[in-house]
Amino acid sequence: VLEQNGRVQKQNNVPNDFPQFIRQGFEVVVVADGYNMEDSGLIYKDYVVGTGVLPGDGDEVIFDYQSFNESAKLIDTTYGSSKPAETRLGVGGLIPGFEIGVKGMKVGGKRRIVVPPALGPPTGPGTFFSAKQFEVFDIELRQTKACVRKQVAMFSTLVCE
């Protein structure tokens, strides 16, 4: 099974150090040398640690990423687009496992995260995600901005700097 998985990943031009996934009935074994596992079940490997403070809820993060399925098939990427992705943390705008992974990064950091199904995207008939698939993301954190709500009279705005 491991050899067959490796052949499929190679056909998909697998990135270096990509984990392998071995299905045994309903269980999945992740083979990933040099990776760490958090209590949440998120698996990650830092290639560059970065500097500065860790982002938290309410902060805006700007990042580039590539996403892959278990077979190393590229699903989505910001590389090659005109600008990186950006979103605020803690507002439900990201896949839960992706947000956990980004919160553990510092600016300039490069990390691969393996998101288990329990921390993955919503599943069901209206999505193209499978409830039993792991997702793999390569993330490069470009910038973090602290956001504060400023109020003038009865109007408020969110300012991220």
Short mmCIF file of C-alpha atoms in Angstrom, two decimals:
data_model
loop_
_atom_site.label_atom_id
_atom_site.label_comp_id
_atom_site.label_asym_id
_atom_site.label_seq_id
_atom_site.Cartn_x
_atom_site.Cartn_y
_atom_site.Cartn_z
CA VAL A 1 0.00 0.00 0.00
CA LEU A 2 2.85 2.37 0.87
CA GLU A 3 4.54 1.73 -2.50
CA GLN A 4 1.31 2.31 -4.42
CA ASN A 5 0.69 5.54 -2.49
CA GLY A 6 4.23 6.65 -3.31
CA ARG A 7 3.71 5.98 -7.04
CA VAL A 8 0.50 8.05 -7.11
CA GLN A 9 2.17 10.88 -5.22
CA LYS A 10 5.13 10.79 -7.62
CA GLN A 11 2.75 11.07 -10.61
CA ASN A 12 1.31 14.19 -8.94
CA ASN A 13 4.83 15.73 -8.62
CA VAL A 14 4.82 15.35 -4.85
CA PRO A 15 6.65 18.12 -2.93
CA ASN A 16 9.69 17.14 -0.85
CA ASP A 17 8.97 15.59 2.58
CA PHE A 18 5.30 15.05 1.72
CA PRO A 19 3.60 12.68 4.19
CA GLN A 20 2.16 9.36 3.11
CA PHE A 21 -1.32 8.18 4.04
CA ILE A 22 -2.08 4.49 4.55
CA ARG A 23 -5.75 3.53 4.77
CA GLN A 24 -6.58 0.49 6.87
CA GLY A 25 -10.37 0.17 6.78
CA PHE A 26 -11.75 3.33 8.36
CA GLU A 27 -8.43 4.17 10.00
CA VAL A 28 -5.67 6.22 8.40
CA VAL A 29 -2.01 6.02 9.36
CA VAL A 30 0.04 9.11 8.50
CA VAL A 31 3.71 8.39 7.80
CA ALA A 32 5.60 11.66 8.14
CA ASP A 33 9.23 11.81 9.27
CA GLY A 34 10.26 14.91 11.21
CA TYR A 35 6.69 16.12 11.77
CA ASN A 36 5.13 17.13 15.11
CA MET A 37 1.60 16.46 16.35
CA GLU A 38 -0.38 18.89 18.51
CA ASP A 39 -2.93 17.75 21.09
CA SER A 40 -5.66 18.84 18.64
CA GLY A 41 -4.46 16.20 16.15
CA LEU A 42 -2.89 18.74 13.77
CA ILE A 43 0.38 17.47 12.28
CA TYR A 44 2.99 20.02 11.19
CA LYS A 45 6.58 20.57 10.15
CA ASP A 46 8.33 23.93 10.27
CA TYR A 47 10.80 24.60 7.47
CA VAL A 48 11.47 28.19 8.58
CA VAL A 49 10.39 29.36 12.05
CA GLY A 50 10.07 33.11 11.37
CA THR A 51 10.39 35.98 13.85
CA GLY A 52 8.18 38.15 16.04
CA VAL A 53 5.05 37.33 17.96
CA LEU A 54 2.49 34.64 17.25
CA PRO A 55 -0.78 35.92 15.74
CA GLY A 56 -3.96 35.55 17.77
CA ASP A 57 -7.71 35.94 17.55
CA GLY A 58 -8.67 39.23 15.94
CA ASP A 59 -5.35 39.68 14.13
CA GLU A 60 -5.23 39.90 10.36
CA VAL A 61 -2.81 37.49 8.70
CA ILE A 62 -1.43 37.73 5.18
CA PHE A 63 -0.06 34.50 3.75
CA ASP A 64 0.66 32.43 0.67
CA TYR A 65 -0.32 28.79 0.57
CA GLN A 66 -0.67 25.66 -1.51
CA SER A 67 -3.22 22.98 -0.65
CA PHE A 68 -3.01 19.32 -1.57
CA ASN A 69 -5.10 16.20 -1.11
CA GLU A 70 -3.66 12.96 0.30
CA SER A 71 -2.37 11.95 -3.13
CA ALA A 72 -0.34 15.18 -3.36
CA LYS A 73 -2.62 16.57 -6.07
CA LEU A 74 -2.55 20.37 -5.96
CA ILE A 75 -6.01 21.71 -5.05
CA ASP A 76 -5.42 25.45 -4.71
CA THR A 77 -2.61 27.99 -4.43
CA THR A 78 -2.04 31.71 -4.05
CA TYR A 79 1.39 31.51 -5.67
CA GLY A 80 1.20 32.95 -9.15
CA SER A 81 -1.76 35.17 -8.26
CA SER A 82 -1.43 38.92 -7.97
CA LYS A 83 -1.41 38.94 -4.16
CA PRO A 84 -1.36 36.64 -1.12
CA ALA A 85 -4.44 35.66 0.85
CA GLU A 86 -5.51 37.62 3.92
CA THR A 87 -8.07 37.06 6.65
CA ARG A 88 -8.72 37.70 10.31
CA LEU A 89 -8.22 34.95 12.86
CA GLY A 90 -10.91 33.88 15.29
CA VAL A 91 -13.91 34.81 13.15
CA GLY A 92 -14.58 31.42 11.55
CA GLY A 93 -13.16 32.35 8.15
CA LEU A 94 -10.64 29.51 7.89
CA ILE A 95 -10.67 25.73 8.08
CA PRO A 96 -10.19 25.04 11.83
CA GLY A 97 -6.96 23.06 11.39
CA PHE A 98 -5.54 25.70 9.05
CA GLU A 99 -6.22 28.41 11.65
CA ILE A 100 -4.55 26.36 14.40
CA GLY A 101 -1.51 25.93 12.13
CA VAL A 102 -1.26 29.65 11.29
CA LYS A 103 -1.59 30.65 14.95
CA GLY A 104 1.58 28.66 15.65
CA MET A 105 3.62 30.58 13.05
CA LYS A 106 5.65 33.78 13.14
CA VAL A 107 6.09 36.21 10.25
CA GLY A 108 8.51 34.81 7.68
CA GLY A 109 7.71 31.27 8.80
CA LYS A 110 7.18 28.41 6.36
CA ARG A 111 5.20 25.42 7.57
CA ARG A 112 3.50 22.33 6.21
CA ILE A 113 0.37 21.30 8.07
CA VAL A 114 -1.59 18.07 7.78
CA VAL A 115 -5.20 18.71 8.73
CA PRO A 116 -7.10 15.63 9.94
CA PRO A 117 -10.77 15.28 8.95
CA ALA A 118 -11.94 16.33 12.43
CA LEU A 119 -10.24 19.74 11.94
CA GLY A 120 -11.07 19.98 8.24
CA PRO A 121 -13.53 21.96 6.19
CA PRO A 122 -17.28 21.49 6.25
CA THR A 123 -18.38 18.42 4.33
CA GLY A 124 -21.55 17.33 2.65
CA PRO A 125 -23.43 17.52 -0.62
CA GLY A 126 -22.82 21.26 -1.08
CA THR A 127 -19.01 20.94 -0.85
CA PHE A 128 -16.33 19.02 -2.69
CA PHE A 129 -14.55 17.91 0.51
CA SER A 130 -14.69 14.37 1.83
CA ALA A 131 -15.33 13.77 5.53
CA LYS A 132 -12.56 11.17 5.58
CA GLN A 133 -9.77 13.01 3.77
CA PHE A 134 -6.74 14.68 5.25
CA GLU A 135 -5.77 18.03 3.70
CA VAL A 136 -2.15 19.20 3.40
CA PHE A 137 -1.17 22.87 3.28
CA ASP A 138 2.16 24.58 2.69
CA ILE A 139 1.91 28.02 4.29
CA GLU A 140 4.23 31.03 4.23
CA LEU A 141 3.19 33.72 6.73
CA ARG A 142 3.99 37.11 5.17
CA GLN A 143 2.58 39.62 7.62
CA THR A 144 0.47 39.98 10.76
CA LYS A 145 -1.57 43.06 11.64
CA ALA A 146 -3.20 43.82 14.98
CA CYS A 147 -6.81 44.93 14.51
CA VAL A 148 -8.72 47.35 16.73
CA ARG A 149 -12.24 48.71 16.50
CA LYS A 150 -12.37 52.51 16.38
CA GLN A 151 -15.60 54.36 17.01
CA VAL A 152 -16.67 57.82 15.92
CA ALA A 153 -20.12 58.83 17.21
CA MET A 154 -22.45 55.93 16.36
CA PHE A 155 -20.21 54.46 13.65
CA SER A 156 -17.32 52.07 14.12
CA THR A 157 -14.72 50.62 11.84
CA LEU A 158 -12.10 47.93 12.15
CA VAL A 159 -8.54 49.14 11.61
CA CYS A 160 -5.73 46.64 11.10
CA GLU A 161 -2.16 47.95 11.31
#
